Amino acid sequence: MGCAPSAVNVSRKPASKVVAPEEPQTKGEGDQSEGGREPSDLQLISKEADYSMFYGKMKFRSNSMTILLVFGKEDAQCEAFRKAADKGNYQTTLTKTPESAIESFAENQQDLVIIDCRHSKHFDAVKLCKTLKERHPRGHSRFLALTNKCDKDEPSVLPLLNAGFSRRLVENTNITSCYNELLSIDHSELEYRSHQQVQTSAAMYHALNHVSESIEITDSKFRTEFVNRLWEKQTGYSSKEVIGTEFQDKLQVDNCNEEQTLVYHAKKNQIWEGQQSIRRKNGDIIRCKCRIIPMMSNSNTASRYILVRQTVDGYSQWDRLKDIDSKTHVSYAGMMYQRRKDSITRFHTMTIETPLSRVINMLYEAQTSSGTGNIVHSALEKVLDILQSTELFSPHIHQVKEEDPLTSDYVDGLCDRTAINSQTNRQIYGQKSSISSSSSKLQVGVASKQSLSMYKPSAEVQSLLQGNATWSFDIIQLESLTNKNVLVPLGIKIFERFGAMELLGIDEHVMASWLKLISDNYHSGNPYHNATHAADVLQATAYFLDKMRPKKLLDAQEEIAALIAAVIHDVDHPARSSSFLVNTKNDLAILYNDIAVLENHHAAKGFQLTHKSDNSNILKNLDREVYESLRHNVIDMVLATEMAKHFEHLQKFIHLCAANIKPVSEDDLEKKSGGSSSAMESGLDSPENRRQILRMVIKCADVSNPARDTHLADRWARRIAEEYFQQTEDEHRKNLPVMMPHFDRNTCSIPHSQYKFMEVFLLSMFEHWDGFLDIPEVYEQLQKNYKYWKDVEIQEKQEKQNAVATETSPATPAVLS
């Protein structure tokens, strides 16, 4: 992509030659320096703008500083900075407008940004700085404000600091002065060097986790600071159990004298090697080769100790057991391995093969070739157990659940953890399927011509519907204007926009009759799962389908299927969860074998109503092949709204995007503009991938109200809370298991429940959805509402504390005159 006319790239000169320092002379093994005197964090060994650094003994090259100049016009000061940057071999980009500055900074993340604050007529420098900081709040860049010289009193620098500027520079057109400023900033102020240190540290810790010896690092008082994975396997303790504790005593064998302890040898502040017996968590005694390495500080005292252990004879006493009859003896690990091997022999005779089974077969072969009793074999054993579990995509959030019961309520209640854990196959029903349920309180029929008279919307409704393609569309206002009959006018507008009537071969009267029939079968008394919610999901679905990537990937039939699925996705919802229906042995739970009870019912009920009469059958003119394909997609999308499969669908979508969406390069854009096929998304248009995208369309639309404008999100939050309150009260009345006990209207904090729901289910999903669709307005509003609910919770807590303080404070005695 070429630069905009307002952005100018200034190429830098070739970097000066870097000369590596002489390696320090290696001393003897027992010498104190072998333990490693702590080196300085950074050593600059080159001149000017190109550096090589040492972090410990790791050498890495740091790129020269990059600079973004934001000047409304090119003047002597601008030219001075450009020449100074050129003198220092710094790569410089000049922009003249806020838009080009934002674009350049988003693409290049320059280390230093100099903004001209002298002339307010060109742009608002303070606002620009805030914008750049907000776009990249975790960046390492520094922002400098260039100001005029002051003949009078020096103005306060506080407004600039509050805006995000790091410091102020007074205008000075002397090139040497500008060059010195850049050098001082580069050598002393930039945070990207510490940023590179952090990355280097992460690389070293990652390497420590993959070495063949167990590593433990302690402070000078032998409090554990780090253990690697092999240490955890060797001792049986997890890192969480030992970090921050003096753990050596727990590893010592009983009756161990002082000279046999590692602490005794470590205090000598010299490298020591020897053997040591340690006790594992399960009580087993193992023998290890041990090496203690002190890290010496400048005061010749040890600031850290590094303990390296290597098992001499296996991890446990199982490995040392020897049977008298070696021909018949089999160790416990050997028996388990033999059983696994026998099972895989039968497994290979299966004629049905899936991608997952192929992966498992390959891992079995790798495990067989690795032998028994080693780390690889044990690791593959764990991997195989995980791959063969039934919840591959379910997150492990047990600790979060223990710390926050409300999160536990959400996961157990919404994800239906009490229901049967088995994979639900897609149910394809015939055209004449029928459902009878004692739980349905419906009057199923055809919309009358008299009821259709209300479809002529008022001028006020028509005006509101003009904004149906925007994310800020106010569905609550439409509900008020139409007396809760929102689905018909909004539905006709959206289906007309997508050309649905032409594709389905029907007129507007059939579409209106179908929408009215579906709307009548939503329970208007439900606080949340009503026709307004269906209309809200329909509008969000249409909004997502309008974006560029779905428009490119999905055909018209798939778009119409998504809109139909949105309309029927909660039809005949009883305002109770599937778990409630299972616990009450409801007819629907019996009919669907306790599996995705509500979702199966919504899909079946939607088609049952559609086929009830030709007057409202929007699918009556479709060919069989088209009908079957559309029906298949609609059912698949409705079933995808089951929250029990939330994490599975999300993880599949993330893997789909990671595998098929590559970073956009300049060459890719040129090929695309030239009409050739794009290699960036070659795999997205496969049938299975398009189905997964459709599932995400309706999933995100179904739970999108927390990302609406704050006043709308607040209304929806209180509606869903009311529905949960009613279910909790019903469960108490009927002496049933309470699925979400924290949704008690007397004690529940709605703000807390909302931002916890966002944390568990929404933030990650919409972050990836934004990355796929490019909908920052949705994701940013979700983040804004997340902060809103946190602030409301803090305010509510403060009000409660003030109320308690007022109640408990002694009464003020009356003053007698």
mmCIF file of N, CA, C and O in Angstrom, residues 575-643:
data_model
loop_
_atom_site.group_PDB
_atom_site.id
_atom_site.type_symbol
_atom_site.label_atom_id
_atom_site.label_comp_id
_atom_site.label_asym_id
_atom_site.label_seq_id
_atom_site.Cartn_x
_atom_site.Cartn_y
_atom_site.Cartn_z
ATOM 1 N N ALA A 575 -39.755 -18.785 28.897
ATOM 2 C CA ALA A 575 -39.094 -17.956 29.911
ATOM 3 C C ALA A 575 -38.457 -18.797 31.004
ATOM 4 O O ALA A 575 -38.258 -18.330 32.134
ATOM 5 N N ARG A 576 -38.145 -20.019 30.683
ATOM 6 C CA ARG A 576 -37.430 -20.926 31.588
ATOM 7 C C ARG A 576 -36.344 -21.625 30.780
ATOM 8 O O ARG A 576 -36.486 -21.828 29.573
ATOM 9 N N SER A 577 -35.272 -22.014 31.440
ATOM 10 C CA SER A 577 -34.144 -22.630 30.744
ATOM 11 C C SER A 577 -34.419 -24.090 30.424
ATOM 12 O O SER A 577 -35.350 -24.708 30.962
ATOM 13 N N SER A 578 -33.585 -24.659 29.565
ATOM 14 C CA SER A 578 -33.705 -26.086 29.243
ATOM 15 C C SER A 578 -33.533 -26.932 30.495
ATOM 16 O O SER A 578 -34.210 -27.955 30.674
ATOM 17 N N SER A 579 -32.625 -26.529 31.392
ATOM 18 C CA SER A 579 -32.413 -27.290 32.629
ATOM 19 C C SER A 579 -33.676 -27.320 33.479
ATOM 20 O O SER A 579 -33.998 -28.343 34.094
ATOM 21 N N PHE A 580 -34.410 -26.217 33.496
ATOM 22 C CA PHE A 580 -35.676 -26.178 34.241
ATOM 23 C C PHE A 580 -36.653 -27.185 33.646
ATOM 24 O O PHE A 580 -37.332 -27.916 34.378
ATOM 25 N N LEU A 581 -36.744 -27.236 32.315
ATOM 26 C CA LEU A 581 -37.660 -28.180 31.670
ATOM 27 C C LEU A 581 -37.247 -29.619 31.946
ATOM 28 O O LEU A 581 -38.092 -30.500 32.134
ATOM 29 N N VAL A 582 -35.930 -29.865 31.978
ATOM 30 C CA VAL A 582 -35.445 -31.215 32.291
ATOM 31 C C VAL A 582 -35.814 -31.583 33.725
ATOM 32 O O VAL A 582 -36.314 -32.689 34.003
ATOM 33 N N ASN A 583 -35.586 -30.653 34.647
ATOM 34 C CA ASN A 583 -35.844 -30.937 36.061
ATOM 35 C C ASN A 583 -37.326 -31.109 36.364
ATOM 36 O O ASN A 583 -37.689 -31.809 37.317
ATOM 37 N N THR A 584 -38.201 -30.473 35.576
ATOM 38 C CA THR A 584 -39.648 -30.624 35.782
ATOM 39 C C THR A 584 -40.226 -31.755 34.934
ATOM 40 O O THR A 584 -41.440 -31.953 34.923
ATOM 41 N N LYS A 585 -39.361 -32.476 34.208
ATOM 42 C CA LYS A 585 -39.796 -33.584 33.336
ATOM 43 C C LYS A 585 -40.857 -33.117 32.343
ATOM 44 O O LYS A 585 -41.838 -33.810 32.061
ATOM 45 N N ASN A 586 -40.646 -31.934 31.817
ATOM 46 C CA ASN A 586 -41.555 -31.347 30.849
ATOM 47 C C ASN A 586 -41.631 -32.209 29.586
ATOM 48 O O ASN A 586 -40.671 -32.892 29.222
ATOM 49 N N ASP A 587 -42.760 -32.151 28.897
ATOM 50 C CA ASP A 587 -42.939 -32.959 27.687
ATOM 51 C C ASP A 587 -41.864 -32.663 26.639
ATOM 52 O O ASP A 587 -41.429 -33.555 25.908
ATOM 53 N N LEU A 588 -41.446 -31.397 26.545
ATOM 54 C CA LEU A 588 -40.406 -31.060 25.570
ATOM 55 C C LEU A 588 -39.087 -31.734 25.924
ATOM 56 O O LEU A 588 -38.353 -32.187 25.039
ATOM 57 N N ALA A 589 -38.759 -31.784 27.206
ATOM 58 C CA ALA A 589 -37.522 -32.449 27.631
ATOM 59 C C ALA A 589 -37.582 -33.941 27.325
ATOM 60 O O ALA A 589 -36.583 -34.543 26.891
ATOM 61 N N ILE A 590 -38.748 -34.542 27.520
ATOM 62 C CA ILE A 590 -38.914 -35.959 27.189
ATOM 63 C C ILE A 590 -38.787 -36.161 25.682
ATOM 64 O O ILE A 590 -38.129 -37.088 25.210
ATOM 65 N N LEU A 591 -39.422 -35.264 24.904
ATOM 66 C CA LEU A 591 -39.416 -35.387 23.453
ATOM 67 C C LEU A 591 -38.007 -35.314 22.881
ATOM 68 O O LEU A 591 -37.644 -36.083 21.989
ATOM 69 N N TYR A 592 -37.197 -34.408 23.418
ATOM 70 C CA TYR A 592 -35.846 -34.196 22.869
ATOM 71 C C TYR A 592 -34.754 -34.836 23.711
ATOM 72 O O TYR A 592 -33.581 -34.483 23.583
ATOM 73 N N ASN A 593 -35.138 -35.782 24.590
ATOM 74 C CA ASN A 593 -34.153 -36.564 25.350
ATOM 75 C C ASN A 593 -33.188 -35.691 26.149
ATOM 76 O O ASN A 593 -31.990 -36.008 26.284
ATOM 77 N N ASP A 594 -33.697 -34.575 26.689
ATOM 78 C CA ASP A 594 -32.921 -33.670 27.540
ATOM 79 C C ASP A 594 -31.761 -32.994 26.805
ATOM 80 O O ASP A 594 -30.868 -32.431 27.439
ATOM 81 N N ILE A 595 -31.734 -33.042 25.487
ATOM 82 C CA ILE A 595 -30.612 -32.499 24.712
ATOM 83 C C ILE A 595 -31.083 -31.266 23.937
ATOM 84 O O ILE A 595 -31.993 -31.373 23.110
ATOM 85 N N ALA A 596 -30.460 -30.124 24.218
ATOM 86 C CA ALA A 596 -30.799 -28.877 23.517
ATOM 87 C C ALA A 596 -32.312 -28.733 23.397
ATOM 88 O O ALA A 596 -32.843 -28.496 22.303
ATOM 89 N N VAL A 597 -32.986 -28.845 24.510
ATOM 90 C CA VAL A 597 -34.444 -28.932 24.510
ATOM 91 C C VAL A 597 -35.076 -27.715 23.837
ATOM 92 O O VAL A 597 -35.873 -27.845 22.896
ATOM 93 N N LEU A 598 -34.747 -26.532 24.304
ATOM 94 C CA LEU A 598 -35.384 -25.331 23.770
ATOM 95 C C LEU A 598 -35.009 -25.082 22.319
ATOM 96 O O LEU A 598 -35.855 -24.730 21.493
ATOM 97 N N GLU A 599 -33.730 -25.255 21.980
ATOM 98 C CA GLU A 599 -33.279 -24.973 20.620
ATOM 99 C C GLU A 599 -33.948 -25.911 19.615
ATOM 100 O O GLU A 599 -34.371 -25.485 18.529
ATOM 101 N N ASN A 600 -34.044 -27.189 19.957
ATOM 102 C CA ASN A 600 -34.749 -28.128 19.080
ATOM 103 C C ASN A 600 -36.220 -27.738 18.933
ATOM 104 O O ASN A 600 -36.795 -27.813 17.846
ATOM 105 N N HIS A 601 -36.811 -27.300 20.038
ATOM 106 C CA HIS A 601 -38.225 -26.924 19.988
ATOM 107 C C HIS A 601 -38.438 -25.667 19.146
ATOM 108 O O HIS A 601 -39.382 -25.595 18.350
ATOM 109 N N HIS A 602 -37.559 -24.671 19.285
ATOM 110 C CA HIS A 602 -37.708 -23.442 18.502
ATOM 111 C C HIS A 602 -37.626 -23.744 17.007
ATOM 112 O O HIS A 602 -38.436 -23.224 16.213
ATOM 113 N N ALA A 603 -36.657 -24.558 16.621
ATOM 114 C CA ALA A 603 -36.496 -24.878 15.201
ATOM 115 C C ALA A 603 -37.712 -25.629 14.666
ATOM 116 O O ALA A 603 -38.260 -25.306 13.603
ATOM 117 N N ALA A 604 -38.149 -26.650 15.415
ATOM 118 C CA ALA A 604 -39.298 -27.445 14.967
ATOM 119 C C ALA A 604 -40.576 -26.616 14.954
ATOM 120 O O ALA A 604 -41.388 -26.697 14.025
ATOM 121 N N LYS A 605 -40.758 -25.801 15.980
ATOM 122 C CA LYS A 605 -41.971 -24.994 16.068
ATOM 123 C C LYS A 605 -42.017 -23.971 14.933
ATOM 124 O O LYS A 605 -43.078 -23.693 14.353
ATOM 125 N N GLY A 606 -40.871 -23.404 14.616
ATOM 126 C CA GLY A 606 -40.821 -22.432 13.523
ATOM 127 C C GLY A 606 -41.276 -23.030 12.210
ATOM 128 O O GLY A 606 -42.042 -22.414 11.459
ATOM 129 N N PHE A 607 -40.824 -24.243 11.907
ATOM 130 C CA PHE A 607 -41.230 -24.890 10.648
ATOM 131 C C PHE A 607 -42.671 -25.380 10.726
ATOM 132 O O PHE A 607 -43.396 -25.363 9.721
ATOM 133 N N GLN A 608 -43.101 -25.816 11.896
ATOM 134 C CA GLN A 608 -44.494 -26.242 12.040
ATOM 135 C C GLN A 608 -45.440 -25.081 11.738
ATOM 136 O O GLN A 608 -46.421 -25.228 10.999
ATOM 137 N N LEU A 609 -45.147 -23.907 12.294
ATOM 138 C CA LEU A 609 -45.984 -22.731 12.045
ATOM 139 C C LEU A 609 -45.912 -22.306 10.584
ATOM 140 O O LEU A 609 -46.922 -21.916 9.986
ATOM 141 N N THR A 610 -44.747 -22.382 9.998
ATOM 142 C CA THR A 610 -44.566 -21.960 8.602
ATOM 143 C C THR A 610 -45.426 -22.791 7.663
ATOM 144 O O THR A 610 -46.015 -22.283 6.702
ATOM 145 N N HIS A 611 -45.525 -24.087 7.939
ATOM 146 C CA HIS A 611 -46.265 -24.990 7.049
ATOM 147 C C HIS A 611 -47.738 -25.119 7.434
ATOM 148 O O HIS A 611 -48.459 -25.927 6.846
ATOM 149 N N LYS A 612 -48.211 -24.342 8.375
ATOM 150 C CA LYS A 612 -49.579 -24.478 8.861
ATOM 151 C C LYS A 612 -50.599 -24.095 7.792
ATOM 152 O O LYS A 612 -51.665 -24.700 7.673
ATOM 153 N N SER A 613 -50.276 -23.067 6.985
ATOM 154 C CA SER A 613 -51.224 -22.601 5.970
ATOM 155 C C SER A 613 -50.459 -21.962 4.824
ATOM 156 O O SER A 613 -49.428 -21.320 5.041
ATOM 157 N N ASP A 614 -51.003 -22.130 3.618
ATOM 158 C CA ASP A 614 -50.370 -21.506 2.453
ATOM 159 C C ASP A 614 -50.354 -19.987 2.563
ATOM 160 O O ASP A 614 -49.480 -19.319 1.994
ATOM 161 N N ASN A 615 -51.324 -19.427 3.283
ATOM 162 C CA ASN A 615 -51.393 -17.967 3.401
ATOM 163 C C ASN A 615 -50.184 -17.370 4.117
ATOM 164 O O ASN A 615 -49.897 -16.177 3.963
ATOM 165 N N SER A 616 -49.496 -18.196 4.922
ATOM 166 C CA SER A 616 -48.340 -17.692 5.676
ATOM 167 C C SER A 616 -47.108 -18.562 5.470
ATOM 168 O O SER A 616 -46.154 -18.460 6.231
ATOM 169 N N ASN A 617 -47.124 -19.407 4.446
ATOM 170 C CA ASN A 617 -45.989 -20.291 4.179
ATOM 171 C C ASN A 617 -45.013 -19.601 3.222
ATOM 172 O O ASN A 617 -45.204 -19.603 2.002
ATOM 173 N N ILE A 618 -43.962 -19.029 3.766
ATOM 174 C CA ILE A 618 -43.001 -18.302 2.929
ATOM 175 C C ILE A 618 -42.108 -19.244 2.128
ATOM 176 O O ILE A 618 -41.366 -18.802 1.243
ATOM 177 N N LEU A 619 -42.151 -20.563 2.415
ATOM 178 C CA LEU A 619 -41.279 -21.524 1.738
ATOM 179 C C LEU A 619 -42.029 -22.363 0.697
ATOM 180 O O LEU A 619 -41.447 -23.284 0.107
ATOM 181 N N LYS A 620 -43.292 -22.065 0.454
ATOM 182 C CA LYS A 620 -44.134 -22.950 -0.350
ATOM 183 C C LYS A 620 -43.710 -23.027 -1.815
ATOM 184 O O LYS A 620 -43.995 -24.018 -2.491
ATOM 185 N N ASN A 621 -43.033 -22.035 -2.324
ATOM 186 C CA ASN A 621 -42.687 -22.016 -3.751
ATOM 187 C C ASN A 621 -41.248 -22.448 -4.044
ATOM 188 O O ASN A 621 -40.792 -22.333 -5.185
ATOM 189 N N LEU A 622 -40.553 -22.942 -3.041
ATOM 190 C CA LEU A 622 -39.160 -23.343 -3.257
ATOM 191 C C LEU A 622 -39.079 -24.751 -3.828
ATOM 192 O O LEU A 622 -39.887 -25.630 -3.480
ATOM 193 N N ASP A 623 -38.108 -24.990 -4.707
ATOM 194 C CA ASP A 623 -37.823 -26.349 -5.170
ATOM 195 C C ASP A 623 -37.356 -27.185 -3.991
ATOM 196 O O ASP A 623 -36.829 -26.666 -2.999
ATOM 197 N N ARG A 624 -37.530 -28.507 -4.121
ATOM 198 C CA ARG A 624 -37.171 -29.393 -3.017
ATOM 199 C C ARG A 624 -35.702 -29.225 -2.611
ATOM 200 O O ARG A 624 -35.379 -29.150 -1.425
ATOM 201 N N GLU A 625 -34.819 -29.157 -3.584
ATOM 202 C CA GLU A 625 -33.391 -29.062 -3.282
ATOM 203 C C GLU A 625 -33.065 -27.760 -2.555
ATOM 204 O O GLU A 625 -32.317 -27.753 -1.573
ATOM 205 N N VAL A 626 -33.653 -26.662 -3.030
ATOM 206 C CA VAL A 626 -33.418 -25.371 -2.389
ATOM 207 C C VAL A 626 -34.025 -25.361 -0.991
ATOM 208 O O VAL A 626 -33.416 -24.875 -0.026
ATOM 209 N N TYR A 627 -35.238 -25.927 -0.880
ATOM 210 C CA TYR A 627 -35.904 -25.980 0.424
ATOM 211 C C TYR A 627 -35.067 -26.766 1.439
ATOM 212 O O TYR A 627 -34.873 -26.328 2.580
ATOM 213 N N GLU A 628 -34.579 -27.933 1.029
ATOM 214 C CA GLU A 628 -33.806 -28.764 1.952
ATOM 215 C C GLU A 628 -32.521 -28.070 2.390
ATOM 216 O O GLU A 628 -32.126 -28.145 3.559
ATOM 217 N N SER A 629 -31.875 -27.392 1.462
ATOM 218 C CA SER A 629 -30.645 -26.682 1.806
ATOM 219 C C SER A 629 -30.936 -25.532 2.766
ATOM 220 O O SER A 629 -30.226 -25.349 3.774
ATOM 221 N N LEU A 630 -31.988 -24.752 2.493
ATOM 222 C CA LEU A 630 -32.339 -23.636 3.365
ATOM 223 C C LEU A 630 -32.759 -24.140 4.741
ATOM 224 O O LEU A 630 -32.355 -23.587 5.771
ATOM 225 N N ARG A 631 -33.566 -25.176 4.771
ATOM 226 C CA ARG A 631 -34.020 -25.743 6.057
ATOM 227 C C ARG A 631 -32.833 -26.241 6.877
ATOM 228 O O ARG A 631 -32.763 -26.035 8.100
ATOM 229 N N HIS A 632 -31.915 -26.904 6.201
ATOM 230 C CA HIS A 632 -30.722 -27.415 6.864
ATOM 231 C C HIS A 632 -29.961 -26.269 7.537
ATOM 232 O O HIS A 632 -29.540 -26.367 8.696
ATOM 233 N N ASN A 633 -29.788 -25.150 6.820
ATOM 234 C CA ASN A 633 -29.055 -24.013 7.372
ATOM 235 C C ASN A 633 -29.804 -23.363 8.527
ATOM 236 O O ASN A 633 -29.204 -22.970 9.531
ATOM 237 N N VAL A 634 -31.127 -23.227 8.394
ATOM 238 C CA VAL A 634 -31.915 -22.595 9.454
ATOM 239 C C VAL A 634 -31.823 -23.404 10.739
ATOM 240 O O VAL A 634 -31.565 -22.861 11.830
ATOM 241 N N ILE A 635 -32.016 -24.713 10.634
ATOM 242 C CA ILE A 635 -31.960 -25.569 11.824
ATOM 243 C C ILE A 635 -30.577 -25.511 12.450
ATOM 244 O O ILE A 635 -30.416 -25.406 13.675
ATOM 245 N N ASP A 636 -29.544 -25.567 11.611
ATOM 246 C CA ASP A 636 -28.180 -25.539 12.117
ATOM 247 C C ASP A 636 -27.908 -24.255 12.894
ATOM 248 O O ASP A 636 -27.278 -24.268 13.954
ATOM 249 N N MET A 637 -28.408 -23.126 12.387
ATOM 250 C CA MET A 637 -28.176 -21.854 13.071
ATOM 251 C C MET A 637 -28.970 -21.751 14.372
ATOM 252 O O MET A 637 -28.462 -21.245 15.380
ATOM 253 N N VAL A 638 -30.207 -22.206 14.379
ATOM 254 C CA VAL A 638 -31.000 -22.149 15.614
ATOM 255 C C VAL A 638 -30.359 -23.023 16.687
ATOM 256 O O VAL A 638 -30.248 -22.617 17.858
ATOM 257 N N LEU A 639 -29.896 -24.206 16.313
ATOM 258 C CA LEU A 639 -29.236 -25.077 17.290
ATOM 259 C C LEU A 639 -27.931 -24.474 17.787
ATOM 260 O O LEU A 639 -27.485 -24.754 18.903
ATOM 261 N N ALA A 640 -27.297 -23.633 16.979
ATOM 262 C CA ALA A 640 -26.033 -23.005 17.379
ATOM 263 C C ALA A 640 -26.218 -21.982 18.487
ATOM 264 O O ALA A 640 -25.242 -21.571 19.122
ATOM 265 N N THR A 641 -27.461 -21.535 18.749
ATOM 266 C CA THR A 641 -27.692 -20.571 19.821
ATOM 267 C C THR A 641 -27.675 -21.221 21.194
ATOM 268 O O THR A 641 -27.764 -20.514 22.208
ATOM 269 N N GLU A 642 -27.540 -22.543 21.266
ATOM 270 C CA GLU A 642 -27.456 -23.233 22.563
ATOM 271 C C GLU A 642 -26.169 -22.819 23.265
ATOM 272 O O GLU A 642 -25.065 -23.013 22.757
ATOM 273 N N MET A 643 -26.293 -22.241 24.451
ATOM 274 C CA MET A 643 -25.116 -21.739 25.156
ATOM 275 C C MET A 643 -24.190 -22.861 25.618
ATOM 276 O O MET A 643 -23.011 -22.616 25.883
#
